[in-house]
GROMACS .gro file of C-alpha atoms in nm:
model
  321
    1UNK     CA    1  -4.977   0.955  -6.546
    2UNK     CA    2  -4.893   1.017  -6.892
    3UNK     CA    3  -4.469   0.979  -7.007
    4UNK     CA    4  -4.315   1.335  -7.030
    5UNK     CA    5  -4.199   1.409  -7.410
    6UNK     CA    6  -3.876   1.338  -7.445
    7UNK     CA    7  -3.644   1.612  -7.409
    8UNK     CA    8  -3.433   1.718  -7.707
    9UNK     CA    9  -3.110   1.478  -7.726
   10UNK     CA   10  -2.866   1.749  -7.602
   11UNK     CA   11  -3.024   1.731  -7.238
   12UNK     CA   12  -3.063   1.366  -7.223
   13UNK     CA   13  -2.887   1.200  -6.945
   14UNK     CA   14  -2.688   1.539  -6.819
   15UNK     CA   15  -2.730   1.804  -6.552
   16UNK     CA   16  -2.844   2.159  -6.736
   17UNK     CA   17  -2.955   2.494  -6.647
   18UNK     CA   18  -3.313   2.573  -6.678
   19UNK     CA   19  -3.165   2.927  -6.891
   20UNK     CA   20  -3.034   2.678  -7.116
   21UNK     CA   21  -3.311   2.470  -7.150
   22UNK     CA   22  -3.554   2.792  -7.209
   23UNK     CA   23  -3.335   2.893  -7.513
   24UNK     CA   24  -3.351   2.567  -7.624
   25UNK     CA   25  -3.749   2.590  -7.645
   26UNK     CA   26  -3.822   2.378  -7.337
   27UNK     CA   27  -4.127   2.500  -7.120
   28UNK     CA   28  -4.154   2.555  -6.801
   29UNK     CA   29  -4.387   2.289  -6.742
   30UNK     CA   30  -4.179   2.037  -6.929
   31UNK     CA   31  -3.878   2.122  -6.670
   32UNK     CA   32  -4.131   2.063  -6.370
   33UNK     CA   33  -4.182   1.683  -6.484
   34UNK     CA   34  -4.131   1.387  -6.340
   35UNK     CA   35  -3.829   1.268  -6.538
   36UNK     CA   36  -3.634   1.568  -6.406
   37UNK     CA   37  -3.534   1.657  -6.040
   38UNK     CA   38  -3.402   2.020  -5.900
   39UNK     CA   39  -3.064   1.968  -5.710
   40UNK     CA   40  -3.019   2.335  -5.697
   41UNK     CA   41  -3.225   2.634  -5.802
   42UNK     CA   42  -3.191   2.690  -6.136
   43UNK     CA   43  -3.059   2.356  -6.254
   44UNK     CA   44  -3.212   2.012  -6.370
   45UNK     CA   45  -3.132   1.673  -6.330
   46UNK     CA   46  -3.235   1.315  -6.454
   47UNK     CA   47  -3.461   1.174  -6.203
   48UNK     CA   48  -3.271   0.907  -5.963
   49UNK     CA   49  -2.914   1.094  -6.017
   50UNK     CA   50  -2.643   1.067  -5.762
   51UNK     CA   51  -2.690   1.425  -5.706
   52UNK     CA   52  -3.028   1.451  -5.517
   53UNK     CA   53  -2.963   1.125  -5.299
   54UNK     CA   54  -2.925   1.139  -4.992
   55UNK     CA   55  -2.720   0.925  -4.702
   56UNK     CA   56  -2.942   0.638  -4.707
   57UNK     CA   57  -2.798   0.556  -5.039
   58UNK     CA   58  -2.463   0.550  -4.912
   59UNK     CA   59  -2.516   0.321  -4.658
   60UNK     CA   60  -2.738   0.085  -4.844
   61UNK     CA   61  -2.367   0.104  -5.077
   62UNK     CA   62  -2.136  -0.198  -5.130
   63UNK     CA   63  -1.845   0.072  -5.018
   64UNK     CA   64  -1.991   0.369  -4.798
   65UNK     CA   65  -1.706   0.588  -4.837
   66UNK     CA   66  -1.680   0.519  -5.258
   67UNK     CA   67  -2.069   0.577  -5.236
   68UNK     CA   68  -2.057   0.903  -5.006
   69UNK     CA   69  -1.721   1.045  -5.251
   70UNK     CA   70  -1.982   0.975  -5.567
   71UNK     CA   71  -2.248   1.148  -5.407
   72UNK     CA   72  -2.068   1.452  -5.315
   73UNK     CA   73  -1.934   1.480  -5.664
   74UNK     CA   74  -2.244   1.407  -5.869
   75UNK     CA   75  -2.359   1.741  -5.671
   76UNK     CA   76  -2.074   1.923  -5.762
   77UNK     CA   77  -2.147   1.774  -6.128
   78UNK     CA   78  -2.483   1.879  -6.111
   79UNK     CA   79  -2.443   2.241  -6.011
   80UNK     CA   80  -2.129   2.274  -6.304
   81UNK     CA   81  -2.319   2.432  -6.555
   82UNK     CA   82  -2.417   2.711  -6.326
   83UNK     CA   83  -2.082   2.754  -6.212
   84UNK     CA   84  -1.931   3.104  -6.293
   85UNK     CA   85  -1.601   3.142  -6.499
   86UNK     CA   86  -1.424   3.310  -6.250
   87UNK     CA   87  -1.517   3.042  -5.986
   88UNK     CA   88  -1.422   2.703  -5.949
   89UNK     CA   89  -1.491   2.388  -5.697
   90UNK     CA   90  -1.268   2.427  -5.369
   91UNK     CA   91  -1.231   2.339  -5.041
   92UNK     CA   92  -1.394   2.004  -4.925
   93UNK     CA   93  -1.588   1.946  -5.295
   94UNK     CA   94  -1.202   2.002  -5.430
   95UNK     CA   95  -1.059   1.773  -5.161
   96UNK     CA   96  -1.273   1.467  -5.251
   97UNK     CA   97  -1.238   1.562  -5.631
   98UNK     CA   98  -0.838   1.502  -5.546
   99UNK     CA   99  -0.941   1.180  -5.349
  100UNK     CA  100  -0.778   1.324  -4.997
  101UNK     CA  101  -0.787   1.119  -4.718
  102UNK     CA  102  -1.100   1.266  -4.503
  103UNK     CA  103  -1.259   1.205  -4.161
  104UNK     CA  104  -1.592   1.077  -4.117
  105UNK     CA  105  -1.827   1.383  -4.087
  106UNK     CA  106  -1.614   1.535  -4.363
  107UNK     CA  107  -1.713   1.293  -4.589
  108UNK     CA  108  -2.082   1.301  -4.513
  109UNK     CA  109  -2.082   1.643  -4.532
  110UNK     CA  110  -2.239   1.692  -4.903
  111UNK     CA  111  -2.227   2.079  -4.896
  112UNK     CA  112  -2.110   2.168  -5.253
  113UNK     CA  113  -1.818   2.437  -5.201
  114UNK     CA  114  -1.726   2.711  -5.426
  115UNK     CA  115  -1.449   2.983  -5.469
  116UNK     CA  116  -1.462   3.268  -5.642
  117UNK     CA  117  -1.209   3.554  -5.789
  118UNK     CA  118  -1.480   3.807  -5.779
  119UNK     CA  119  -1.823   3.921  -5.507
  120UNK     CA  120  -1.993   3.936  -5.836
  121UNK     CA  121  -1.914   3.536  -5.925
  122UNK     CA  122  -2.027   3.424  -5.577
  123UNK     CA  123  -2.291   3.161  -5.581
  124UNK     CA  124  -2.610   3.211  -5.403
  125UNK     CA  125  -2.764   2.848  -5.377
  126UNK     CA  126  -2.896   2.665  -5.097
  127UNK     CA  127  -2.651   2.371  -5.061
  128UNK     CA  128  -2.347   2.557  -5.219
  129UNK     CA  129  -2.094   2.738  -4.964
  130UNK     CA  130  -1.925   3.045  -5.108
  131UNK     CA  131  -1.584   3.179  -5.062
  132UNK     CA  132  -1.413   3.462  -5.171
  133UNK     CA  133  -1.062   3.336  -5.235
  134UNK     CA  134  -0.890   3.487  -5.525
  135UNK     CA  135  -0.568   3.393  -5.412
  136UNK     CA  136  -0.688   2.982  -5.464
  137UNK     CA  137  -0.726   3.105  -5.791
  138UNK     CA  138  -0.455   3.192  -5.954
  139UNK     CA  139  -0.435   2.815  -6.087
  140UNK     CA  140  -0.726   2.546  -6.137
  141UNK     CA  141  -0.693   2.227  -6.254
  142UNK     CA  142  -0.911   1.906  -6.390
  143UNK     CA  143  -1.009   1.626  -6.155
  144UNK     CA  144  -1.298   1.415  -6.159
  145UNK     CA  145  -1.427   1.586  -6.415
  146UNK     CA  146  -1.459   1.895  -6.214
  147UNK     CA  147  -1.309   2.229  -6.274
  148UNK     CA  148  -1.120   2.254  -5.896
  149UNK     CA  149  -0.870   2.469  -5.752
  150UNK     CA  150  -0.510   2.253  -5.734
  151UNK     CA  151  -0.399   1.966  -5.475
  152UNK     CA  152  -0.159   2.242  -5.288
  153UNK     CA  153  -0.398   2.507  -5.266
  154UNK     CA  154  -0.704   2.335  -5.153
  155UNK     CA  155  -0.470   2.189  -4.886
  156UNK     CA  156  -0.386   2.531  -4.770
  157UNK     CA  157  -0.802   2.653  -4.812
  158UNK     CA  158  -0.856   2.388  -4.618
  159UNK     CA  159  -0.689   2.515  -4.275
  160UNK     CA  160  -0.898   2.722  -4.165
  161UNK     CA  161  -1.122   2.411  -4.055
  162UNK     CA  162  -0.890   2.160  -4.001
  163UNK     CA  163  -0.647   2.047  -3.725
  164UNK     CA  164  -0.326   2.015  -3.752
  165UNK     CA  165  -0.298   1.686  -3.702
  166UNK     CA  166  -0.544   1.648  -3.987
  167UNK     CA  167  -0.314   1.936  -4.206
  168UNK     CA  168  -0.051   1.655  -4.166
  169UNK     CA  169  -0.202   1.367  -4.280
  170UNK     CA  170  -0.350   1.526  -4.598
  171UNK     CA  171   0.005   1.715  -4.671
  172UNK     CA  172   0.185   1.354  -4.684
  173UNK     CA  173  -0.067   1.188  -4.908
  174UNK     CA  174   0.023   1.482  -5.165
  175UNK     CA  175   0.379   1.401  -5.079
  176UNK     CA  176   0.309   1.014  -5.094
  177UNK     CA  177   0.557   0.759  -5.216
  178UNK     CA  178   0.364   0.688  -5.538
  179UNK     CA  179   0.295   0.953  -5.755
  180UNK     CA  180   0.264   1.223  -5.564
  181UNK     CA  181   0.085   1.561  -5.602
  182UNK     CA  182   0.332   1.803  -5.441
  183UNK     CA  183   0.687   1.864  -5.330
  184UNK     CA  184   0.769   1.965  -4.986
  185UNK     CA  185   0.949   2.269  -5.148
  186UNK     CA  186   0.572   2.359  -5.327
  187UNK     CA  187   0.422   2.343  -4.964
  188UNK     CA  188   0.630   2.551  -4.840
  189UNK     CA  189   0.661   2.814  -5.070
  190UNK     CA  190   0.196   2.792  -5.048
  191UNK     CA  191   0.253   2.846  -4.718
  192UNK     CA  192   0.490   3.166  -4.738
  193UNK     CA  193   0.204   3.330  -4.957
  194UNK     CA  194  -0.058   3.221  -4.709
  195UNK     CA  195   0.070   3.477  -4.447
  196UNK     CA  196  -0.176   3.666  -4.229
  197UNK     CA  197  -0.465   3.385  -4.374
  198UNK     CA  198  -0.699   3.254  -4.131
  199UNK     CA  199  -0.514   2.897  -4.012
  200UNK     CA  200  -0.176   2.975  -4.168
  201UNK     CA  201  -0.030   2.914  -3.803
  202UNK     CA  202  -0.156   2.537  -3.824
  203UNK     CA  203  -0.049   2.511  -4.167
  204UNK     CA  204   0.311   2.634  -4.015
  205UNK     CA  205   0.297   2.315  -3.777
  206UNK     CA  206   0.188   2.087  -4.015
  207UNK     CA  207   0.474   2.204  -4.263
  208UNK     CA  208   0.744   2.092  -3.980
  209UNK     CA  209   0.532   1.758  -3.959
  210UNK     CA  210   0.513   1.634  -4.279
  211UNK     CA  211   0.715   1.403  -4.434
  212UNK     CA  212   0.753   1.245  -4.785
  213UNK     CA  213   0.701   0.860  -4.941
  214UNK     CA  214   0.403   0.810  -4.687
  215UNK     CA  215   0.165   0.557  -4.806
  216UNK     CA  216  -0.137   0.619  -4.615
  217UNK     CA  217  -0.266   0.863  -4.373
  218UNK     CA  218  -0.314   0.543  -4.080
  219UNK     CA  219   0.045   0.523  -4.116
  220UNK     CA  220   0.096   0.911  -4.062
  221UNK     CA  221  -0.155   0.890  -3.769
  222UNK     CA  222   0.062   0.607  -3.630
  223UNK     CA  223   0.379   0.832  -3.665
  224UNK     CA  224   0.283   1.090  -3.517
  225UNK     CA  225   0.117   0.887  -3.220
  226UNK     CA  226   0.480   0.745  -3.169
  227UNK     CA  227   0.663   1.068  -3.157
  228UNK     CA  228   0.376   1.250  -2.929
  229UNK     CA  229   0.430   0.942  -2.670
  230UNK     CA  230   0.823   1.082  -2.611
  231UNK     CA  231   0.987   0.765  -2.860
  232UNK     CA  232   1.211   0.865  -3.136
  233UNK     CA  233   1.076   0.943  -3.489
  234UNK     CA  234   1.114   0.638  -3.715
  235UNK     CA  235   1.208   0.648  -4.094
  236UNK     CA  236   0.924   0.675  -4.327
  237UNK     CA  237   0.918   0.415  -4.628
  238UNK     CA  238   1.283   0.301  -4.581
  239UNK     CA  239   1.439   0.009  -4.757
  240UNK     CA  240   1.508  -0.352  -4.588
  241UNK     CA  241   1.762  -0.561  -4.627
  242UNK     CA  242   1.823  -0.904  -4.602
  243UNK     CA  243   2.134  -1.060  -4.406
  244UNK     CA  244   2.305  -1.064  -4.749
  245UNK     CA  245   2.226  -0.699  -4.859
  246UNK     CA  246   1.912  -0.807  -5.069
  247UNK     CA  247   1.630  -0.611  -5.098
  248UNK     CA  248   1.317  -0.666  -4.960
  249UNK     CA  249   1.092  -0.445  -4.975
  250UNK     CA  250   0.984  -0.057  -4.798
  251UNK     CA  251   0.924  -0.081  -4.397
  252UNK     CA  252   0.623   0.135  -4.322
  253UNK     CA  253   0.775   0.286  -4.053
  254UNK     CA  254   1.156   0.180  -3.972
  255UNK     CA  255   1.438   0.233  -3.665
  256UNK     CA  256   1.733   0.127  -3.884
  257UNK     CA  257   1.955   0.163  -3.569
  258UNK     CA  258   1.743  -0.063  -3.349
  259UNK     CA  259   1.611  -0.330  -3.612
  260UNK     CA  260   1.263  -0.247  -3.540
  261UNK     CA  261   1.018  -0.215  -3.809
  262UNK     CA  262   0.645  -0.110  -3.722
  263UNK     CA  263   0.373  -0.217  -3.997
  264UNK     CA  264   0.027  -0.063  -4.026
  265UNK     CA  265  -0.189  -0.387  -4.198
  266UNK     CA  266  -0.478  -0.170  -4.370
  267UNK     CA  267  -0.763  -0.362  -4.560
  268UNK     CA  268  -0.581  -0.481  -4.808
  269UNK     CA  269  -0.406  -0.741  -4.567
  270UNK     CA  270  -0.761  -0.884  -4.553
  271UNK     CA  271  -0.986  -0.874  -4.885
  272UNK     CA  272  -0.633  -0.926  -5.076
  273UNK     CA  273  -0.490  -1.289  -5.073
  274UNK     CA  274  -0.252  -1.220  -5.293
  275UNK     CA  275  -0.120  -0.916  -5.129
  276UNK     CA  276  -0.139  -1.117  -4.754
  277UNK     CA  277   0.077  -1.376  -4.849
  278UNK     CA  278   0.292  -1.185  -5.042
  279UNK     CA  279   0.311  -0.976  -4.734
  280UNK     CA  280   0.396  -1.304  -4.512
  281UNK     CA  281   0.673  -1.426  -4.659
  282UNK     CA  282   0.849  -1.083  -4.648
  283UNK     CA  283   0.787  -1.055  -4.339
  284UNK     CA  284   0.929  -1.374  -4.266
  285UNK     CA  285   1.266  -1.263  -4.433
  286UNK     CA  286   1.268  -0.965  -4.212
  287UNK     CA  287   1.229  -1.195  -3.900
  288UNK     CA  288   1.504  -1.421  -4.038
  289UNK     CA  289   1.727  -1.106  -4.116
  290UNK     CA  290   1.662  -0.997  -3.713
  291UNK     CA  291   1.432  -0.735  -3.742
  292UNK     CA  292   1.158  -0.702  -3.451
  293UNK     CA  293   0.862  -0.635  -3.623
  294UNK     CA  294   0.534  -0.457  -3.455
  295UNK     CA  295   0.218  -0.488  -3.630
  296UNK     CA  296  -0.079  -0.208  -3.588
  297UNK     CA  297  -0.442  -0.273  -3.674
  298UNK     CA  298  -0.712  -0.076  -3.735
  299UNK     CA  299  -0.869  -0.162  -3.371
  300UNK     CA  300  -0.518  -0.070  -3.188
  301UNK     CA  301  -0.588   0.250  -3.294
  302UNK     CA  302  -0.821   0.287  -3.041
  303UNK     CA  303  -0.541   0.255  -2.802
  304UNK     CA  304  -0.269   0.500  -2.841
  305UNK     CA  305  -0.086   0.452  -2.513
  306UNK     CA  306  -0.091   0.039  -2.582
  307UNK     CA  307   0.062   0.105  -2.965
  308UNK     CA  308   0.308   0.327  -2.796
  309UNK     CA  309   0.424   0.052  -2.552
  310UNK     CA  310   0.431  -0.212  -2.775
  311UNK     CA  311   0.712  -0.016  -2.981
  312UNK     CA  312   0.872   0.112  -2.679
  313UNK     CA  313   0.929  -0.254  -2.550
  314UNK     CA  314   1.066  -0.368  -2.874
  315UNK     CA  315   1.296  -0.030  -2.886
  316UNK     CA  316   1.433  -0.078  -2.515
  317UNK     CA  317   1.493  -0.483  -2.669
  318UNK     CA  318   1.744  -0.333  -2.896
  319UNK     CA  319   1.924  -0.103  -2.619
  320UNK     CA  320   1.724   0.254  -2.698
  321UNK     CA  321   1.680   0.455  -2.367
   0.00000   0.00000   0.00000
């Protein structure tokens, strides 16, 4: 098979629209070659991008999730140049442009979404989702390279699909302890304009859910788990002390009043040595300072009723009732 000509230098190595490339002088049969693949109608892509792969790639990946995030995004990459001024990447594209914590089939779902300020703007593309949402765009922002409606709003677009529970976990990772997206007061206030919008009511519950300096969403999901099983709700992120009134570091998840401190280990406990036995020795402090201190894994969280117990015993140890 003989090598396709090489395309002019402005549509080397990028995503373009076929309009483009027709004004440009490219032929029709030079935008059917090998060297190119069609992500969408209308656009072009190197052969071998991100964009047309499927989930075999991801799980042939190092890191499935990192390679299922890139995916998702090289599609939303690929389809930019097609995408409408008055439009711009929302809903689950936005969410993984913002890097929020997602379930499973959320993440393998590659669907490119897109919201619009006008019918006229709407998309009509098989694997782009259209939604008419002028409200999302009052404001868009940057991320990942992508033009996307903002961290609060895509939260609140996002409602009408999600649970609560899940509402929850994504509002305290914009609230998170290190550098967070949002302010409790800006969710609430994207909330009051979201009246009468399909899942408002969940976004209501999550709002009286949520609470700042969370680190991850496991450690949300553990929270909440605690305060659905009937035990009081713990501190998020407080400070410990040693006997002497020296810092140690932030508890996870902290009864000041009973000494009990309950630890989510994530990942990082075990690919990070540095990290683990930086971990162990505060933790030894804590232990010497008198603090009962309940470890979660990933696998406990199979077991909500045993996590549950396990803090209960080491509350009714300290006299709670």
């Amino acid at each position: 098979m003989r090598t396709p000509k090489p395309l002019p230098e402005m549509f080397r190595g990028r995503d373009f629209t076929v309009a483009e490339a027709k004004v440009a002088g490219i032929s029709s049969s030079r935008l059917r070659r090998s060297d190119l693949d069609a992500p969408f109608r209308g656009i072009r892509s190197p052969t071998g991008s991100l964009s047309t792969a499927d989930l075999t790639h991801a799980e042939s990946a190092e890191n499935y999730w990192d390679a299922l995030r890139a995916m998702a995004l090289a599609r939303a990459a690929a389809y930019a140049p097609a995408l409408d001024p008055r439009a711009a990447f929302s809903h689950l594209t936005a969410a993984k442009a913002h890097g929020f914590p997602l379930r499973s089939a959320q993440m393998r779902d590659l669907e490119v979404h897109v919201s619009t300020a006008t019918r006229e703007a709407r998309p009509r593309a098989r694997g782009v989702t259209a939604h008419f949402s002028p409200r999302d765009l009052r404001a868009v922002v940057m991320a990942s390279g992508l033009r996307v409606t903002t961290p609060v709003q895509t939260w609140v677009a996002l409602s009408g699909n999600m649970s609560t529970v899940e509402l929850v976990g994504i509002g305290d990772h914009l609230l998170r302890r290190k550098r967070p997206d949002a302010t409790l007061g800006q969710l609430q206030r994207a909330v009051d304009r979201a009246a009468g919008r399909h899942g408002v009511k969940r976004l209501r519950e999550a709002l009286e859910l949520i609470r700042p300096r969370t680190d991850s969403v496991r450690e949300t999901q553990v929270r909440l788990l605690l305060t659905d099983a009937g035990l009081p709700e713990p501190r998020v992120n407080a400070p410990l002390h040693d006997l002497e009134g020296r810092f140690i570091r932030h508890g996870d998840m902290v009864y000041p009043e009973y000494g009990v401190l309950v630890e989510y280990d994530g990942e990082q406990h075990r690919t990070d040595d540095e990290q683990y036995h930086r971990d162990k020795r505060q933790l030894e402090q804590l232990i010497a300072a008198g603090w009962i201190v309940v470890h979660v894994l990933k696998a406990d969280m199979r077991d909500h009723a045993g996590v549950a117990q396990r803090v209960r015993r080491a509350l009714h140890a300290r006299g709670w009732r």
